[in-house]
Amino acid sequence: MFATEGNAKCGPISLSLRARSCLLPAACAKLPVWRACAAASPQIKTKMESKDYKSTILLPQTAFPMKADLPLREPKFLERWDNEGIYEKIIERRASESAPRFILHDGPPFANGDGHIGHLLNMTLKDLVLKSRNMMGFSAPFVPGWDCHGLPIEHKVMQDKSKGGEDLTDPVAIREACEATARKFIAIQRGQFKRLGVFGEWETPYLTMDPAYEAEILRTFAKLVDKDLVYNDLRPVRWSTGCQTALAEAELEYDESRVDPSAFVKFPITDAASRLKLEALAGKPLATDASLFALIWTTTPWTLPANLAIALSPHLDYALFDGGEGTGVFLCAVDLAPKLPLADDRKVQLHGSTFKGSAFAPTVGVTTTSEGRKAAEFFAQHPFLDRASHFYAAEFVTAETGTGLVHIAPGHGQDDYNLGKAVGLRLLSPVDDRGCLSAECGVPELVGQYVFKANGPILEMLESKGLLLAKKDYPHKYPLCWRSKTPIIFRAVKQWFIKMDFRADALKAIGEVKWVPNWGENRIRGAVETRPDWCISRQRTWGVPIPVFYGEGGQPLMSGASIRAFADIVEREGTGVWFSTPDDVMAKRLGVYGAGRKGRDTLDVWIDSGSSHAAVLRKRGWWPADMYLEGSDQHRGWFQSSLSLSVASLAGDKDNPSGTPYKQVLTHGFVVNEEGRKYSKKDGALDILSLVKANGADMLRLWAAMQDYRQDIPMSKELMARAVDTYRAIRNTVRVLLGNLHDFDPAVHTQAQSAWSELDLYVYTRLQEVVRTSRAAYEAYEFHLAVQAVTRFCNVELSALYVDVLKDSLYCDAADDPARRSAQTVMRLIASTLARLLAPATPFTAEEIWDELNRHDAQSESIHLQLFPKADEAALSSAPALLERWTGLLALRSRVNEQLEGARRRKEIGKSLEARVEALPALGVQPDDVPLLRTLCMVSQFDIVDARDVTPSETAEAGAEIFVRRARGTRCIRCWKYDEATGADAEHPELCPRCTRVVTSLPAASVTAG
RNA sequence: AGGCCUGUAGCUCAGUUGGUUAGAGCAUGCGCUUGAUAAGCGCAGGGUCACUGGUUCGAGCCCAGUCAGGCCUACCA
């Protein structure tokens, strides 16, 4: 058996890799050479000469290939599912079972590009929810949707049109082009989502541009108008100068590395009364020739022309400071004065004592306006306009940066507006739609300048007047328009708003929703609590028009009734009718009298998607939905717009008093690259089609299922490779199970549990644990734990233990041996269980396994019509004792493996079947367990020996109770086990008794001469 | 600056209500196998469970603080 030095070069049987590399020249060490050498060896032929028993061995056979070829194989399943109408079939099946409903409402993606990896993650998670709920016995219909209106599409269309030199003024033409663009991308995305194996009503999705849907948007809007929640007002909004429209917060992105010029500006205090009051507060008079200033800080010098006031914190300490020669005395917060970036490191001198900012009452929200005005008789002079700038105390002023004195331009900031409103300031916003200063700014040289270009000239002007104390570049994040990428400005424009009067109701509804993960609740709560009135008008054409008319004096004419009248028209004709119908005709159709002209604004698209609770859910009787599932950015977006609109229009409903559109909200993080950063194009192709082509849908789905999606989700080639590894491990393990079922007909060969071996029962019990863990994980939407449980079971229990140990029985026992049939029974059960547990994650592969598993059954139906396996509670309840015993057995096996490895290293054995294990009584092995241990350790013999049989040196050397020796007897050529009785049969001199028995029972033809 | 989340092996993650020696997979190294073979098996190295303190008979887990990373809000006037 052992190769001698002489024939080692050609003896493949015992030649180790190490021996090879030692004995052969490097060039010959390559495998093909070695194989050729072995094939030519005469020894081999002699060995096989007697009889070829290989044909009597029941090796695995299966049509389930090792290589998945997912990109090629998956389309065939898609076609089959399409042909049999799998989605409809599932819905019908659950309906026939009177299954409870589970509604996952699809958040509509924008139809403005290819599906990318973010869509892939979101859609896969949705499908994991749907497929797993379906297999838990719920009826889980899925109506996908698309958000069709809005700036992203219109912007794209306008760019294309302007490139082509086309007309940009005809709203009807623009809308046609927008619709075509939306339809194009809906078709593309739909194809991609279907390709992922997502089941749903793909032929009848909901589109926010469908007339019926548009009508529901308007009807929802009408309800808000009925409740007097909608108003038209002049107030600052986020304005995109690039797109010339108001924007929602969710339509912004942030420039992380923007630098603006910050300026410390001196406002002269020339009013005698104000000067006297300040001297009194400081408790020390000023030199008569000393000039006095209020010092403010700003990062937007272009807003200075709109300055109407100065705000101070009521809580901060202020004082007058002497800046020394040429600077004068100025008012500044005490904590901030030393931090002023003065030239020459000049230090400021405190003049007199400090005083609280509350001296400049009113505090906004505390003091009434009339009293406030009276108290606020401090004022400074505007630095370059003939205007007083009054002092007020306001809570929002902080001591983080600046001077503690805030320049207030009510037309250019939210806080500024609120303060101005409280104290009765007018609204000045001398900037036009393009972001250029208008004549109202009061400085002729600046008129027509783009605001960010005007910063420089304004600073120069201040400097020339000696009113610029200091300037310093200030790096900060700054909001940009998500489409035109231009910096946004705050600008007062006449807009339509929704009053947040229902805020309390919204907050109450938030408390009734289950947020997963739970910090989502804080996030949306914060967003709703701080949200100012909702600016809902957009100066666009691709959207649902606000059906308002303006009378002669510009007064808006709109009512719930006129909106509903319009909705009824839209239901039939679509919203395009607003743009194609002359003003007077439209007014007449809506029954609006005294109307001058139609409004030109459209509704914020967040109203579109936020109305899906009405247009989709309520229409189908699905309101509220069981779940919304989107990325965490939607707390500010869809989660909030849906909640707001649903609560505002429907709170108090008898079946859903809180008016919430959803019972549960699941959120996921964003896909990032390996460094944890947002994905960029450099990181590789990320559109769904390329990803699917390269990996197959199941692989991508498995990747998605394996992630803890609550955090940001890293994606890279390496991490994808990990999913590939997992997939392969599962696939190969299942393949062995299937391969060993080649002669197993469940209807005929299934063995009762009472006939199973203890190993069968052990693995079966572990399987039940996997079922329990996995189901619980699906129920809690922790898909990665479900996948992990299955993977772990495949690797640890199946591949390394069960399958490995059972090979001898499966391959070499008689086909109908009860032990073999029992193992097959359990293996089939395992394969069937795993397939169903994996079906939501890898629907294609699961179906492929299911096909193979049910090849005997012509009636077999798709795995996606099945239910998840239920854990065998009886088995689990008796599990603890069994598992405890097996923990011991496997620990013993592990110790034996260590010793086998030692023997292998000493070149005493190769494969474990060449070994005999000797265990000392001290090890505590029960004699009854000896045959089981022999099987588990895959050795030819396992003996309990008296200590005296072991030489003292060995005992001392090993210090252990386990010894490995060469197996006794002769190797059976068929099963490779060593047995002293091998050769006892004259007919089969090279076989052990078991194999002799098996072979003898076979028809003679089965054994062929070699 | 405030709020929230996260920190366990080189990497990705498990770790049940606190309970013996903290586990998988991948990667690495060394072998075995050639009857799962572009597979499979074994062994090995690798962890002060971010750090510090506390509660407890006992802490990866509970509490407090520190540090690091991430997200959100405010970054503003």
PDB file of C-alpha atoms in Angstrom, chain A residues 334-451:
ATOM      1  CA  VAL A 334     -18.834  89.362  25.830  1.00  0.00           C
ATOM      2  CA  ASP A 335     -17.869  85.783  25.001  1.00  0.00           C
ATOM      3  CA  LEU A 336     -17.332  86.532  21.339  1.00  0.00           C
ATOM      4  CA  ALA A 337     -15.451  89.811  21.459  1.00  0.00           C
ATOM      5  CA  PRO A 338     -12.071  88.189  22.206  1.00  0.00           C
ATOM      6  CA  LYS A 339     -12.514  85.873  19.215  1.00  0.00           C
ATOM      7  CA  LEU A 340     -12.877  88.632  16.643  1.00  0.00           C
ATOM      8  CA  PRO A 341     -10.338  88.188  13.846  1.00  0.00           C
ATOM      9  CA  LEU A 342      -8.892  91.684  14.153  1.00  0.00           C
ATOM     10  CA  ALA A 343      -5.892  92.768  12.151  1.00  0.00           C
ATOM     11  CA  ASP A 344      -2.478  92.810  13.899  1.00  0.00           C
ATOM     12  CA  ASP A 345      -3.863  90.531  16.641  1.00  0.00           C
ATOM     13  CA  ARG A 346      -5.274  93.653  18.142  1.00  0.00           C
ATOM     14  CA  LYS A 347      -7.071  93.198  21.462  1.00  0.00           C
ATOM     15  CA  VAL A 348     -10.297  94.925  22.350  1.00  0.00           C
ATOM     16  CA  GLN A 349     -10.828  96.828  25.615  1.00  0.00           C
ATOM     17  CA  LEU A 350     -13.981  96.417  27.668  1.00  0.00           C
ATOM     18  CA  HIS A 351     -15.768  99.694  28.112  1.00  0.00           C
ATOM     19  CA  GLY A 352     -17.777  99.798  31.330  1.00  0.00           C
ATOM     20  CA  SER A 353     -19.685  96.810  32.667  1.00  0.00           C
ATOM     21  CA  THR A 354     -21.637  94.024  30.948  1.00  0.00           C
ATOM     22  CA  PHE A 355     -25.402  93.728  30.604  1.00  0.00           C
ATOM     23  CA  LYS A 356     -27.957  91.137  29.453  1.00  0.00           C
ATOM     24  CA  GLY A 357     -29.383  91.082  25.963  1.00  0.00           C
ATOM     25  CA  SER A 358     -32.845  91.009  27.511  1.00  0.00           C
ATOM     26  CA  ALA A 359     -32.499  94.775  27.765  1.00  0.00           C
ATOM     27  CA  PHE A 360     -33.401  94.753  24.089  1.00  0.00           C
ATOM     28  CA  ALA A 361     -36.878  93.304  24.545  1.00  0.00           C
ATOM     29  CA  PRO A 362     -39.071  91.884  23.188  1.00  0.00           C
ATOM     30  CA  THR A 363     -38.225  88.241  23.291  1.00  0.00           C
ATOM     31  CA  VAL A 364     -40.031  86.736  20.383  1.00  0.00           C
ATOM     32  CA  GLY A 365     -43.069  84.795  21.394  1.00  0.00           C
ATOM     33  CA  VAL A 366     -43.129  86.276  24.898  1.00  0.00           C
ATOM     34  CA  THR A 367     -43.785  89.942  24.488  1.00  0.00           C
ATOM     35  CA  THR A 368     -46.583  91.388  22.444  1.00  0.00           C
ATOM     36  CA  THR A 369     -45.818  93.476  19.448  1.00  0.00           C
ATOM     37  CA  SER A 370     -46.991  96.868  20.661  1.00  0.00           C
ATOM     38  CA  GLU A 371     -45.074  96.710  23.908  1.00  0.00           C
ATOM     39  CA  GLY A 372     -42.132  95.272  22.075  1.00  0.00           C
ATOM     40  CA  ARG A 373     -41.849  98.163  19.717  1.00  0.00           C
ATOM     41  CA  LYS A 374     -41.848 100.519  22.585  1.00  0.00           C
ATOM     42  CA  ALA A 375     -39.106  98.653  24.418  1.00  0.00           C
ATOM     43  CA  ALA A 376     -37.053  98.333  21.307  1.00  0.00           C
ATOM     44  CA  GLU A 377     -36.181 101.909  20.906  1.00  0.00           C
ATOM     45  CA  PHE A 378     -32.590 101.103  20.354  1.00  0.00           C
ATOM     46  CA  PHE A 379     -31.577 101.336  16.778  1.00  0.00           C
ATOM     47  CA  ALA A 380     -28.564 101.609  14.583  1.00  0.00           C
ATOM     48  CA  GLN A 381     -28.070 103.049  11.166  1.00  0.00           C
ATOM     49  CA  HIS A 382     -27.975 100.777   8.126  1.00  0.00           C
ATOM     50  CA  PRO A 383     -24.365 100.798   6.864  1.00  0.00           C
ATOM     51  CA  PHE A 384     -25.162 101.987   3.366  1.00  0.00           C
ATOM     52  CA  LEU A 385     -28.870 102.743   3.194  1.00  0.00           C
ATOM     53  CA  ASP A 386     -30.845 105.502   4.781  1.00  0.00           C
ATOM     54  CA  ARG A 387     -32.714 103.271   7.178  1.00  0.00           C
ATOM     55  CA  ALA A 388     -32.913 102.502  10.871  1.00  0.00           C
ATOM     56  CA  SER A 389     -32.165  98.975  12.034  1.00  0.00           C
ATOM     57  CA  HIS A 390     -33.890  98.275  15.336  1.00  0.00           C
ATOM     58  CA  PHE A 391     -32.595  96.019  18.085  1.00  0.00           C
ATOM     59  CA  TYR A 392     -34.666  93.113  19.342  1.00  0.00           C
ATOM     60  CA  ALA A 393     -33.983  90.191  21.632  1.00  0.00           C
ATOM     61  CA  ALA A 394     -34.635  86.766  20.090  1.00  0.00           C
ATOM     62  CA  GLU A 395     -34.244  83.232  21.423  1.00  0.00           C
ATOM     63  CA  PHE A 396     -32.600  81.826  18.325  1.00  0.00           C
ATOM     64  CA  VAL A 397     -29.453  83.909  18.748  1.00  0.00           C
ATOM     65  CA  THR A 398     -26.528  81.829  20.009  1.00  0.00           C
ATOM     66  CA  ALA A 399     -22.942  82.440  21.019  1.00  0.00           C
ATOM     67  CA  GLU A 400     -21.350  79.852  18.752  1.00  0.00           C
ATOM     68  CA  THR A 401     -20.054  82.134  16.076  1.00  0.00           C
ATOM     69  CA  GLY A 402     -20.260  85.767  15.094  1.00  0.00           C
ATOM     70  CA  THR A 403     -20.798  88.613  17.526  1.00  0.00           C
ATOM     71  CA  GLY A 404     -24.018  87.772  19.316  1.00  0.00           C
ATOM     72  CA  LEU A 405     -25.731  90.377  17.145  1.00  0.00           C
ATOM     73  CA  VAL A 406     -27.590  88.906  14.227  1.00  0.00           C
ATOM     74  CA  HIS A 407     -28.355  90.788  11.084  1.00  0.00           C
ATOM     75  CA  ILE A 408     -32.045  90.354  10.350  1.00  0.00           C
ATOM     76  CA  ALA A 409     -33.463  90.281   6.837  1.00  0.00           C
ATOM     77  CA  PRO A 410     -37.038  89.019   7.126  1.00  0.00           C
ATOM     78  CA  GLY A 411     -37.214  88.322   3.412  1.00  0.00           C
ATOM     79  CA  HIS A 412     -34.189  86.026   3.474  1.00  0.00           C
ATOM     80  CA  GLY A 413     -34.438  83.666   6.412  1.00  0.00           C
ATOM     81  CA  GLN A 414     -36.858  81.617   8.422  1.00  0.00           C
ATOM     82  CA  ASP A 415     -35.834  82.971  11.829  1.00  0.00           C
ATOM     83  CA  ASP A 416     -35.689  86.465  10.388  1.00  0.00           C
ATOM     84  CA  TYR A 417     -39.188  86.102   9.024  1.00  0.00           C
ATOM     85  CA  ASN A 418     -40.559  84.859  12.335  1.00  0.00           C
ATOM     86  CA  LEU A 419     -38.968  87.712  14.231  1.00  0.00           C
ATOM     87  CA  GLY A 420     -40.133  90.226  11.673  1.00  0.00           C
ATOM     88  CA  LYS A 421     -43.648  88.897  11.867  1.00  0.00           C
ATOM     89  CA  ALA A 422     -43.640  89.051  15.670  1.00  0.00           C
ATOM     90  CA  VAL A 423     -42.428  92.622  15.857  1.00  0.00           C
ATOM     91  CA  GLY A 424     -44.180  93.926  12.768  1.00  0.00           C
ATOM     92  CA  LEU A 425     -41.356  94.356  10.288  1.00  0.00           C
ATOM     93  CA  ARG A 426     -42.134  94.553   6.615  1.00  0.00           C
ATOM     94  CA  LEU A 427     -40.974  91.888   4.198  1.00  0.00           C
ATOM     95  CA  LEU A 428     -38.188  93.057   1.965  1.00  0.00           C
ATOM     96  CA  SER A 429     -36.747  90.671  -0.596  1.00  0.00           C
ATOM     97  CA  PRO A 430     -35.030  92.646  -3.345  1.00  0.00           C
ATOM     98  CA  VAL A 431     -34.066  89.601  -5.437  1.00  0.00           C
ATOM     99  CA  ASP A 432     -35.693  88.369  -8.637  1.00  0.00           C
ATOM    100  CA  ASP A 433     -36.438  84.828  -9.854  1.00  0.00           C
ATOM    101  CA  ARG A 434     -32.961  84.434 -11.320  1.00  0.00           C
ATOM    102  CA  GLY A 435     -31.311  85.392  -8.058  1.00  0.00           C
ATOM    103  CA  CYS A 436     -30.319  88.875  -9.120  1.00  0.00           C
ATOM    104  CA  LEU A 437     -30.701  91.953  -6.955  1.00  0.00           C
ATOM    105  CA  SER A 438     -33.641  94.112  -7.983  1.00  0.00           C
ATOM    106  CA  ALA A 439     -34.086  97.888  -7.936  1.00  0.00           C
ATOM    107  CA  GLU A 440     -35.672  97.551  -4.499  1.00  0.00           C
ATOM    108  CA  CYS A 441     -32.230  96.903  -3.033  1.00  0.00           C
ATOM    109  CA  GLY A 442     -31.593 100.587  -3.041  1.00  0.00           C
ATOM    110  CA  VAL A 443     -28.095 100.528  -4.454  1.00  0.00           C
ATOM    111  CA  PRO A 444     -28.191 101.261  -8.197  1.00  0.00           C
ATOM    112  CA  GLU A 445     -24.760  99.767  -8.860  1.00  0.00           C
ATOM    113  CA  LEU A 446     -25.867  96.406  -7.513  1.00  0.00           C
ATOM    114  CA  VAL A 447     -29.082  96.039  -9.467  1.00  0.00           C
ATOM    115  CA  GLY A 448     -29.022  93.052 -11.805  1.00  0.00           C
ATOM    116  CA  GLN A 449     -26.096  91.383 -10.052  1.00  0.00           C
ATOM    117  CA  TYR A 450     -26.384  87.705  -9.172  1.00  0.00           C
ATOM    118  CA  VAL A 451     -26.500  87.632  -5.403  1.00  0.00           C
TER     119      VAL A 451
END
